[in-house]
Amino acid sequence: MTTTSVDVLVLCEGAARTYGDGSTATVALQPTDCLIAPRDRVALIGPSGSGKSTLLHLMAGLDDPTVGTVSWPGIGQRDSLRPGPVAVIFQGPSLLAPLTVEENVALPLILGGSADRPAHSAAREALARLELAELADKLPEEISGGQAQRVAVARALAGEPSLILADEPTGQLDRANGAIVVDVLLAAAAHAGAALVVSTHDPTVAERLPDVWEIHSGRLTTTRPKEAAWSR
Ligand SMILES: Nc1ncnc2c1ncn2[C@@H]1O[C@H](COP(=O)(O)OP(=O)(O)OP(=O)(O)O)[C@@H](O)[C@H]1O
Ligand SMILES: [Mg+2]
């Protein structure tokens, strides 16, 4: 079956990213063609510094390619991406220090136009799904790094996104908790009918996802090439 453009959530066409310029320039991502369609499940694997976060940030609309384009045909213009249909789970700490765990999870919903009460209700539900309900009133400084990473997952899932971009969501977790987070991501993606992209160093995480994309020195290859998948 041919994928039509409206079926494509995010489309990278010759998208490349270089940091800096002149003799100090770093080519983080070579020109890249790829797409994510609804319900895709992709593991993005590659060594440290290979360009995983760079590619995910472009797909999230958090950063611009220096060459080429990134678009979201099935979602809308870049302005409408956040908070809303594209949820990002960042590699590093991302909770706001003055807010409680529950407030952190509710905040994107409130910024997206939800009233306080339903936003907090959705936040509590998302925290419960990650078995974090007892942390709701704690501040980020009062919880562990691994717990904070799971709260960031809850925050991403509370908004019922159509595209979930998770940057090493299990990086700070032991194997058992990493497996729980992958379970939750897969279940949430299935529940919301969302596509899921997970960057990871962990082969046990990658093997849970049906598509594996490999990136080396900023060059993306896929084990199931999709370059020709969209209609021309
Ligand atoms: N803001 C920046 N300024 C300059 N160089 C950067 C910047 N961000 C990333 N880089 C460089 O771009 C390359 C790709 O980085 P990126 O963070 O995408 O890698 P990664 O695959 O996510 O690595 P990791 O597994 O360690 O998270 C690396 O060489 C990195 O040093
Ligand atoms: Mg990274």
PDB file of C-alpha atoms and ligand atoms in Angstrom:
ATOM      1  CA  MET A   1       0.000   0.000   0.000  1.00  0.00           C
ATOM      2  CA  THR A   2       1.342   3.426  -0.872  1.00  0.00           C
ATOM      3  CA  THR A   3       1.637   5.948   1.906  1.00  0.00           C
ATOM      4  CA  THR A   4      -0.020   9.252   0.993  1.00  0.00           C
ATOM      5  CA  SER A   5       1.243  12.555   2.301  1.00  0.00           C
ATOM      6  CA  VAL A   6      -1.611  13.005   4.805  1.00  0.00           C
ATOM      7  CA  ASP A   7      -0.633   9.673   6.324  1.00  0.00           C
ATOM      8  CA  VAL A   8       2.784  11.070   7.164  1.00  0.00           C
ATOM      9  CA  LEU A   9       3.210  12.560  10.626  1.00  0.00           C
ATOM     10  CA  VAL A  10       6.694  13.913  10.094  1.00  0.00           C
ATOM     11  CA  LEU A  11       8.747  14.088   6.917  1.00  0.00           C
ATOM     12  CA  CYS A  12      12.447  14.923   6.689  1.00  0.00           C
ATOM     13  CA  GLU A  13      13.609  15.808   3.178  1.00  0.00           C
ATOM     14  CA  GLY A  14      17.339  16.283   2.857  1.00  0.00           C
ATOM     15  CA  ALA A  15      17.327  17.568   6.422  1.00  0.00           C
ATOM     16  CA  ALA A  16      20.807  18.179   7.802  1.00  0.00           C
ATOM     17  CA  ARG A  17      22.161  19.942  10.883  1.00  0.00           C
ATOM     18  CA  THR A  18      25.567  21.468  11.384  1.00  0.00           C
ATOM     19  CA  TYR A  19      26.491  23.148  14.663  1.00  0.00           C
ATOM     20  CA  GLY A  20      28.790  26.141  14.448  1.00  0.00           C
ATOM     21  CA  ASP A  21      30.651  27.156  11.320  1.00  0.00           C
ATOM     22  CA  GLY A  22      34.100  27.429   9.818  1.00  0.00           C
ATOM     23  CA  SER A  23      36.852  25.307  11.277  1.00  0.00           C
ATOM     24  CA  THR A  24      34.815  24.529  14.413  1.00  0.00           C
ATOM     25  CA  ALA A  25      31.728  23.255  12.553  1.00  0.00           C
ATOM     26  CA  THR A  26      30.323  19.883  13.616  1.00  0.00           C
ATOM     27  CA  VAL A  27      28.155  18.000  11.144  1.00  0.00           C
ATOM     28  CA  ALA A  28      25.702  16.380  13.566  1.00  0.00           C
ATOM     29  CA  LEU A  29      23.291  15.112  10.876  1.00  0.00           C
ATOM     30  CA  GLN A  30      24.039  14.464   7.201  1.00  0.00           C
ATOM     31  CA  PRO A  31      21.232  15.159   4.674  1.00  0.00           C
ATOM     32  CA  THR A  32      18.469  12.795   5.749  1.00  0.00           C
ATOM     33  CA  ASP A  33      15.285  11.533   4.101  1.00  0.00           C
ATOM     34  CA  CYS A  34      12.895   9.739   6.425  1.00  0.00           C
ATOM     35  CA  LEU A  35       9.280   9.704   7.500  1.00  0.00           C
ATOM     36  CA  ILE A  36       7.134   8.567  10.374  1.00  0.00           C
ATOM     37  CA  ALA A  37       3.653   7.283   9.570  1.00  0.00           C
ATOM     38  CA  PRO A  38       0.783   6.783  12.045  1.00  0.00           C
ATOM     39  CA  ARG A  39       1.331   3.860  14.400  1.00  0.00           C
ATOM     40  CA  ASP A  40       4.974   3.393  13.384  1.00  0.00           C
ATOM     41  CA  ARG A  41       7.198   1.958  16.113  1.00  0.00           C
ATOM     42  CA  VAL A  42      10.813   2.901  15.541  1.00  0.00           C
ATOM     43  CA  ALA A  43      13.948   2.378  17.586  1.00  0.00           C
ATOM     44  CA  LEU A  44      16.693   4.847  16.698  1.00  0.00           C
ATOM     45  CA  ILE A  45      20.023   3.330  17.639  1.00  0.00           C
ATOM     46  CA  GLY A  46      23.584   4.531  17.295  1.00  0.00           C
ATOM     47  CA  PRO A  47      26.649   5.334  19.375  1.00  0.00           C
ATOM     48  CA  SER A  48      27.022   8.409  21.547  1.00  0.00           C
ATOM     49  CA  GLY A  49      27.404  11.513  19.398  1.00  0.00           C
ATOM     50  CA  SER A  50      25.960   9.845  16.283  1.00  0.00           C
ATOM     51  CA  GLY A  51      23.088  12.358  15.932  1.00  0.00           C
ATOM     52  CA  LYS A  52      20.092  10.693  17.625  1.00  0.00           C
ATOM     53  CA  SER A  53      19.074  13.704  19.727  1.00  0.00           C
ATOM     54  CA  THR A  54      19.728  16.031  16.803  1.00  0.00           C
ATOM     55  CA  LEU A  55      17.334  14.082  14.565  1.00  0.00           C
ATOM     56  CA  LEU A  56      14.659  13.810  17.268  1.00  0.00           C
ATOM     57  CA  HIS A  57      14.833  17.556  17.977  1.00  0.00           C
ATOM     58  CA  LEU A  58      14.344  18.285  14.269  1.00  0.00           C
ATOM     59  CA  MET A  59      11.372  15.894  14.159  1.00  0.00           C
ATOM     60  CA  ALA A  60       9.912  17.630  17.213  1.00  0.00           C
ATOM     61  CA  GLY A  61      10.237  21.070  15.631  1.00  0.00           C
ATOM     62  CA  LEU A  62      12.486  22.128  18.498  1.00  0.00           C
ATOM     63  CA  ASP A  63      15.343  22.879  16.124  1.00  0.00           C
ATOM     64  CA  ASP A  64      15.703  23.837  12.460  1.00  0.00           C
ATOM     65  CA  PRO A  65      17.702  21.975   9.843  1.00  0.00           C
ATOM     66  CA  THR A  66      20.603  23.988   8.413  1.00  0.00           C
ATOM     67  CA  VAL A  67      19.834  22.384   5.028  1.00  0.00           C
ATOM     68  CA  GLY A  68      16.647  20.689   3.769  1.00  0.00           C
ATOM     69  CA  THR A  69      13.207  20.680   5.335  1.00  0.00           C
ATOM     70  CA  VAL A  70      11.156  19.024   8.052  1.00  0.00           C
ATOM     71  CA  SER A  71       7.354  19.090   7.797  1.00  0.00           C
ATOM     72  CA  TRP A  72       4.365  17.543   9.544  1.00  0.00           C
ATOM     73  CA  PRO A  73       1.812  16.841   6.772  1.00  0.00           C
ATOM     74  CA  GLY A  74      -0.573  14.823   8.932  1.00  0.00           C
ATOM     75  CA  ILE A  75      -0.389  17.195  11.907  1.00  0.00           C
ATOM     76  CA  GLY A  76      -0.154  20.762  10.683  1.00  0.00           C
ATOM     77  CA  GLN A  77       2.183  23.695  10.788  1.00  0.00           C
ATOM     78  CA  ARG A  78       5.106  23.816  13.120  1.00  0.00           C
ATOM     79  CA  ASP A  79       3.343  26.395  15.310  1.00  0.00           C
ATOM     80  CA  SER A  80       0.632  23.894  16.202  1.00  0.00           C
ATOM     81  CA  LEU A  81       3.009  21.175  17.369  1.00  0.00           C
ATOM     82  CA  ARG A  82       3.417  22.020  21.024  1.00  0.00           C
ATOM     83  CA  PRO A  83       1.849  21.601  23.412  1.00  0.00           C
ATOM     84  CA  GLY A  84      -0.297  19.065  21.666  1.00  0.00           C
ATOM     85  CA  PRO A  85       0.098  16.300  19.143  1.00  0.00           C
ATOM     86  CA  VAL A  86       3.869  15.890  19.354  1.00  0.00           C
ATOM     87  CA  ALA A  87       5.163  14.785  22.742  1.00  0.00           C
ATOM     88  CA  VAL A  88       8.870  14.858  23.488  1.00  0.00           C
ATOM     89  CA  ILE A  89      10.609  12.995  26.271  1.00  0.00           C
ATOM     90  CA  PHE A  90      14.000  14.644  26.669  1.00  0.00           C
ATOM     91  CA  GLN A  91      17.243  12.842  27.324  1.00  0.00           C
ATOM     92  CA  GLY A  92      18.239  15.064  30.235  1.00  0.00           C
ATOM     93  CA  PRO A  93      16.414  16.485  33.252  1.00  0.00           C
ATOM     94  CA  SER A  94      13.407  18.488  32.101  1.00  0.00           C
ATOM     95  CA  LEU A  95      11.116  18.974  35.090  1.00  0.00           C
ATOM     96  CA  LEU A  96      10.555  22.528  36.325  1.00  0.00           C
ATOM     97  CA  ALA A  97      12.067  22.823  39.811  1.00  0.00           C
ATOM     98  CA  PRO A  98       9.447  25.067  41.510  1.00  0.00           C
ATOM     99  CA  LEU A  99       6.498  22.896  40.447  1.00  0.00           C
ATOM    100  CA  THR A 100       5.344  19.663  42.022  1.00  0.00           C
ATOM    101  CA  VAL A 101       5.415  16.453  40.028  1.00  0.00           C
ATOM    102  CA  GLU A 102       1.667  16.691  39.349  1.00  0.00           C
ATOM    103  CA  GLU A 103       1.955  20.345  38.326  1.00  0.00           C
ATOM    104  CA  ASN A 104       4.804  19.459  35.951  1.00  0.00           C
ATOM    105  CA  VAL A 105       2.661  16.810  34.261  1.00  0.00           C
ATOM    106  CA  ALA A 106      -0.409  19.069  34.085  1.00  0.00           C
ATOM    107  CA  LEU A 107       1.434  22.130  32.772  1.00  0.00           C
ATOM    108  CA  PRO A 108       1.582  21.243  29.034  1.00  0.00           C
ATOM    109  CA  LEU A 109      -2.149  20.485  29.096  1.00  0.00           C
ATOM    110  CA  ILE A 110      -2.900  23.845  30.698  1.00  0.00           C
ATOM    111  CA  LEU A 111      -0.641  25.610  28.200  1.00  0.00           C
ATOM    112  CA  GLY A 112      -2.532  23.746  25.487  1.00  0.00           C
ATOM    113  CA  GLY A 113      -5.806  25.294  26.654  1.00  0.00           C
ATOM    114  CA  SER A 114      -7.160  22.741  29.135  1.00  0.00           C
ATOM    115  CA  ALA A 115      -8.843  23.965  32.332  1.00  0.00           C
ATOM    116  CA  ASP A 116      -6.984  23.263  35.585  1.00  0.00           C
ATOM    117  CA  ARG A 117      -9.264  20.543  36.906  1.00  0.00           C
ATOM    118  CA  PRO A 118      -9.267  18.206  33.877  1.00  0.00           C
ATOM    119  CA  ALA A 119      -5.551  18.855  33.369  1.00  0.00           C
ATOM    120  CA  HIS A 120      -4.768  17.764  36.922  1.00  0.00           C
ATOM    121  CA  SER A 121      -7.095  14.794  36.596  1.00  0.00           C
ATOM    122  CA  ALA A 122      -5.293  13.680  33.412  1.00  0.00           C
ATOM    123  CA  ALA A 123      -1.955  14.281  35.140  1.00  0.00           C
ATOM    124  CA  ARG A 124      -2.909  12.049  38.078  1.00  0.00           C
ATOM    125  CA  GLU A 125      -4.106   9.354  35.690  1.00  0.00           C
ATOM    126  CA  ALA A 126      -0.844   9.465  33.724  1.00  0.00           C
ATOM    127  CA  LEU A 127       1.204   9.322  36.944  1.00  0.00           C
ATOM    128  CA  ALA A 128      -0.831   6.335  38.126  1.00  0.00           C
ATOM    129  CA  ARG A 129      -0.137   4.512  34.853  1.00  0.00           C
ATOM    130  CA  LEU A 130       3.571   4.811  35.608  1.00  0.00           C
ATOM    131  CA  GLU A 131       3.035   3.816  39.247  1.00  0.00           C
ATOM    132  CA  LEU A 132       4.100   7.290  40.369  1.00  0.00           C
ATOM    133  CA  ALA A 133       0.894   8.394  42.074  1.00  0.00           C
ATOM    134  CA  GLU A 134       2.562   8.697  45.479  1.00  0.00           C
ATOM    135  CA  LEU A 135       5.054  11.241  44.108  1.00  0.00           C
ATOM    136  CA  ALA A 136       2.363  13.681  42.894  1.00  0.00           C
ATOM    137  CA  ASP A 137       3.000  16.316  45.575  1.00  0.00           C
ATOM    138  CA  LYS A 138       6.780  16.072  45.647  1.00  0.00           C
ATOM    139  CA  LEU A 139       9.173  18.573  44.108  1.00  0.00           C
ATOM    140  CA  PRO A 140      11.643  17.383  41.442  1.00  0.00           C
ATOM    141  CA  GLU A 141      14.552  17.769  43.909  1.00  0.00           C
ATOM    142  CA  GLU A 142      12.828  15.275  46.229  1.00  0.00           C
ATOM    143  CA  ILE A 143      12.726  12.411  43.724  1.00  0.00           C
ATOM    144  CA  SER A 144      15.425  10.259  42.092  1.00  0.00           C
ATOM    145  CA  GLY A 145      16.780  10.765  38.576  1.00  0.00           C
ATOM    146  CA  GLY A 146      15.060   7.607  37.401  1.00  0.00           C
ATOM    147  CA  GLN A 147      11.755   8.678  38.934  1.00  0.00           C
ATOM    148  CA  ALA A 148      12.117  12.085  37.254  1.00  0.00           C
ATOM    149  CA  GLN A 149      12.633  10.321  33.931  1.00  0.00           C
ATOM    150  CA  ARG A 150       9.408   8.356  34.455  1.00  0.00           C
ATOM    151  CA  VAL A 151       7.569  11.567  35.402  1.00  0.00           C
ATOM    152  CA  ALA A 152       8.762  13.049  32.096  1.00  0.00           C
ATOM    153  CA  VAL A 153       7.226  10.028  30.349  1.00  0.00           C
ATOM    154  CA  ALA A 154       3.947  10.574  32.229  1.00  0.00           C
ATOM    155  CA  ARG A 155       3.987  14.241  31.193  1.00  0.00           C
ATOM    156  CA  ALA A 156       4.425  13.291  27.534  1.00  0.00           C
ATOM    157  CA  LEU A 157       1.628  10.727  27.625  1.00  0.00           C
ATOM    158  CA  ALA A 158      -0.939  12.829  29.495  1.00  0.00           C
ATOM    159  CA  GLY A 159      -1.739  14.839  26.374  1.00  0.00           C
ATOM    160  CA  GLU A 160      -2.653  11.855  24.177  1.00  0.00           C
ATOM    161  CA  PRO A 161      -0.213  12.790  21.397  1.00  0.00           C
ATOM    162  CA  SER A 162      -0.207  11.372  17.864  1.00  0.00           C
ATOM    163  CA  LEU A 163       3.594  11.288  17.765  1.00  0.00           C
ATOM    164  CA  ILE A 164       5.771  10.393  20.745  1.00  0.00           C
ATOM    165  CA  LEU A 165       9.492  11.142  20.451  1.00  0.00           C
ATOM    166  CA  ALA A 166      11.421   9.622  23.336  1.00  0.00           C
ATOM    167  CA  ASP A 167      15.130  10.398  23.607  1.00  0.00           C
ATOM    168  CA  GLU A 168      16.776   7.607  25.612  1.00  0.00           C
ATOM    169  CA  PRO A 169      13.797   7.351  27.991  1.00  0.00           C
ATOM    170  CA  THR A 170      15.379   4.408  29.788  1.00  0.00           C
ATOM    171  CA  GLY A 171      18.915   5.833  29.960  1.00  0.00           C
ATOM    172  CA  GLN A 172      18.889   6.375  33.717  1.00  0.00           C
ATOM    173  CA  LEU A 173      16.824   3.340  34.630  1.00  0.00           C
ATOM    174  CA  ASP A 174      17.731  -0.180  35.658  1.00  0.00           C
ATOM    175  CA  ARG A 175      16.612  -2.930  33.315  1.00  0.00           C
ATOM    176  CA  ALA A 176      13.371  -3.710  35.189  1.00  0.00           C
ATOM    177  CA  ASN A 177      12.242  -0.082  35.271  1.00  0.00           C
ATOM    178  CA  GLY A 178      13.406   0.406  31.699  1.00  0.00           C
ATOM    179  CA  ALA A 179      11.188  -2.483  30.643  1.00  0.00           C
ATOM    180  CA  ILE A 180       8.235  -0.901  32.488  1.00  0.00           C
ATOM    181  CA  VAL A 181       8.777   2.405  30.691  1.00  0.00           C
ATOM    182  CA  VAL A 182       8.903   0.643  27.323  1.00  0.00           C
ATOM    183  CA  ASP A 183       5.701  -1.241  28.243  1.00  0.00           C
ATOM    184  CA  VAL A 184       4.012   2.050  29.118  1.00  0.00           C
ATOM    185  CA  LEU A 185       5.209   3.798  25.959  1.00  0.00           C
ATOM    186  CA  LEU A 186       3.984   0.943  23.769  1.00  0.00           C
ATOM    187  CA  ALA A 187       0.648   0.743  25.594  1.00  0.00           C
ATOM    188  CA  ALA A 188       0.154   4.523  25.461  1.00  0.00           C
ATOM    189  CA  ALA A 189       1.027   4.630  21.773  1.00  0.00           C
ATOM    190  CA  ALA A 190      -1.471   1.832  21.109  1.00  0.00           C
ATOM    191  CA  HIS A 191      -4.141   3.502  23.259  1.00  0.00           C
ATOM    192  CA  ALA A 192      -3.735   6.895  21.570  1.00  0.00           C
ATOM    193  CA  GLY A 193      -3.114   5.419  18.092  1.00  0.00           C
ATOM    194  CA  ALA A 194       0.204   7.272  18.197  1.00  0.00           C
ATOM    195  CA  ALA A 195       3.498   6.677  16.446  1.00  0.00           C
ATOM    196  CA  LEU A 196       6.502   6.110  18.669  1.00  0.00           C
ATOM    197  CA  VAL A 197      10.188   6.837  18.091  1.00  0.00           C
ATOM    198  CA  VAL A 198      12.589   5.799  20.827  1.00  0.00           C
ATOM    199  CA  SER A 199      16.302   6.541  20.708  1.00  0.00           C
ATOM    200  CA  THR A 200      18.294   4.089  22.738  1.00  0.00           C
ATOM    201  CA  HIS A 201      21.685   2.521  23.388  1.00  0.00           C
ATOM    202  CA  ASP A 202      20.017  -0.540  24.888  1.00  0.00           C
ATOM    203  CA  PRO A 203      19.518  -3.516  22.554  1.00  0.00           C
ATOM    204  CA  THR A 204      16.810  -4.933  24.832  1.00  0.00           C
ATOM    205  CA  VAL A 205      14.802  -1.733  24.265  1.00  0.00           C
ATOM    206  CA  ALA A 206      15.449  -1.721  20.509  1.00  0.00           C
ATOM    207  CA  GLU A 207      14.287  -5.309  20.111  1.00  0.00           C
ATOM    208  CA  ARG A 208      10.862  -4.382  21.511  1.00  0.00           C
ATOM    209  CA  LEU A 209      10.201  -2.119  18.497  1.00  0.00           C
ATOM    210  CA  PRO A 210       9.506  -3.553  15.040  1.00  0.00           C
ATOM    211  CA  ASP A 211      11.517  -0.995  13.038  1.00  0.00           C
ATOM    212  CA  VAL A 212      15.135  -0.271  13.827  1.00  0.00           C
ATOM    213  CA  TRP A 213      16.852   2.753  12.335  1.00  0.00           C
ATOM    214  CA  GLU A 214      20.604   2.998  12.728  1.00  0.00           C
ATOM    215  CA  ILE A 215      22.584   6.196  12.747  1.00  0.00           C
ATOM    216  CA  HIS A 216      26.361   6.478  12.550  1.00  0.00           C
ATOM    217  CA  SER A 217      28.325   9.729  12.328  1.00  0.00           C
ATOM    218  CA  GLY A 218      25.118  11.581  11.430  1.00  0.00           C
ATOM    219  CA  ARG A 219      24.197   9.229   8.606  1.00  0.00           C
ATOM    220  CA  LEU A 220      20.865   7.443   8.976  1.00  0.00           C
ATOM    221  CA  THR A 221      20.311   3.981   7.593  1.00  0.00           C
ATOM    222  CA  THR A 222      17.270   1.813   8.202  1.00  0.00           C
ATOM    223  CA  THR A 223      16.991  -1.927   8.325  1.00  0.00           C
ATOM    224  CA  ARG A 224      13.635  -1.618   6.558  1.00  0.00           C
ATOM    225  CA  PRO A 225      14.214   1.269   4.163  1.00  0.00           C
ATOM    226  CA  LYS A 226      11.267   3.590   3.744  1.00  0.00           C
ATOM    227  CA  GLU A 227      12.872   6.174   1.497  1.00  0.00           C
ATOM    228  CA  ALA A 228      10.424   5.410  -1.305  1.00  0.00           C
ATOM    229  CA  ALA A 229       7.379   4.949   0.889  1.00  0.00           C
ATOM    230  CA  TRP A 230       5.647   8.263   0.327  1.00  0.00           C
ATOM    231  CA  SER A 231       3.853   8.944  -2.934  1.00  0.00           C
ATOM    232  CA  ARG A 232       5.664  11.016  -5.516  1.00  0.00           C
TER     233      ARG A 232
HETATM  234  N1  LIG B   1      24.513  22.374  20.734  1.00  0.00           N
HETATM  235  C1  LIG B   1      25.552  21.770  20.142  1.00  0.00           C
HETATM  236  N2  LIG B   1      26.625  22.473  19.739  1.00  0.00           N
HETATM  237  C2  LIG B   1      27.665  21.885  19.112  1.00  0.00           C
HETATM  238  N3  LIG B   1      27.727  20.565  18.846  1.00  0.00           N
HETATM  239  C3  LIG B   1      26.687  19.813  19.213  1.00  0.00           C
HETATM  240  C4  LIG B   1      25.555  20.366  19.889  1.00  0.00           C
HETATM  241  N4  LIG B   1      24.663  19.370  20.132  1.00  0.00           N
HETATM  242  C5  LIG B   1      25.241  18.254  19.646  1.00  0.00           C
HETATM  243  N5  LIG B   1      26.442  18.506  19.094  1.00  0.00           N
HETATM  244  C6  LIG B   1      27.323  17.539  18.430  1.00  0.00           C
HETATM  245  O1  LIG B   1      26.578  16.920  17.398  1.00  0.00           O
HETATM  246  C7  LIG B   1      26.857  15.533  17.341  1.00  0.00           C
HETATM  247  C8  LIG B   1      25.565  14.748  17.523  1.00  0.00           C
HETATM  248  O2  LIG B   1      25.077  14.970  18.845  1.00  0.00           O
HETATM  249  P1  LIG B   1      23.746  14.294  19.385  1.00  0.00           P
HETATM  250  O3  LIG B   1      23.467  14.915  20.709  1.00  0.00           O
HETATM  251  O4  LIG B   1      22.707  14.373  18.349  1.00  0.00           O
HETATM  252  O5  LIG B   1      24.217  12.773  19.552  1.00  0.00           O
HETATM  253  P2  LIG B   1      23.464  11.540  20.251  1.00  0.00           P
HETATM  254  O6  LIG B   1      23.473  10.408  19.279  1.00  0.00           O
HETATM  255  O7  LIG B   1      22.159  11.975  20.784  1.00  0.00           O
HETATM  256  O8  LIG B   1      24.459  11.175  21.442  1.00  0.00           O
HETATM  257  P3  LIG B   1      24.129  10.547  22.903  1.00  0.00           P
HETATM  258  O9  LIG B   1      23.869   9.079  22.690  1.00  0.00           O
HETATM  259  O10 LIG B   1      25.407  10.778  23.663  1.00  0.00           O
HETATM  260  O11 LIG B   1      22.960  11.277  23.475  1.00  0.00           O
HETATM  261  C9  LIG B   1      27.924  15.265  18.380  1.00  0.00           C
HETATM  262  O12 LIG B   1      29.190  15.320  17.739  1.00  0.00           O
HETATM  263  C10 LIG B   1      27.764  16.422  19.339  1.00  0.00           C
HETATM  264  O13 LIG B   1      28.998  16.713  19.959  1.00  0.00           O
HETATM  265 MG    MG B   2      21.351  12.105  22.642  1.00  0.00          MG
END
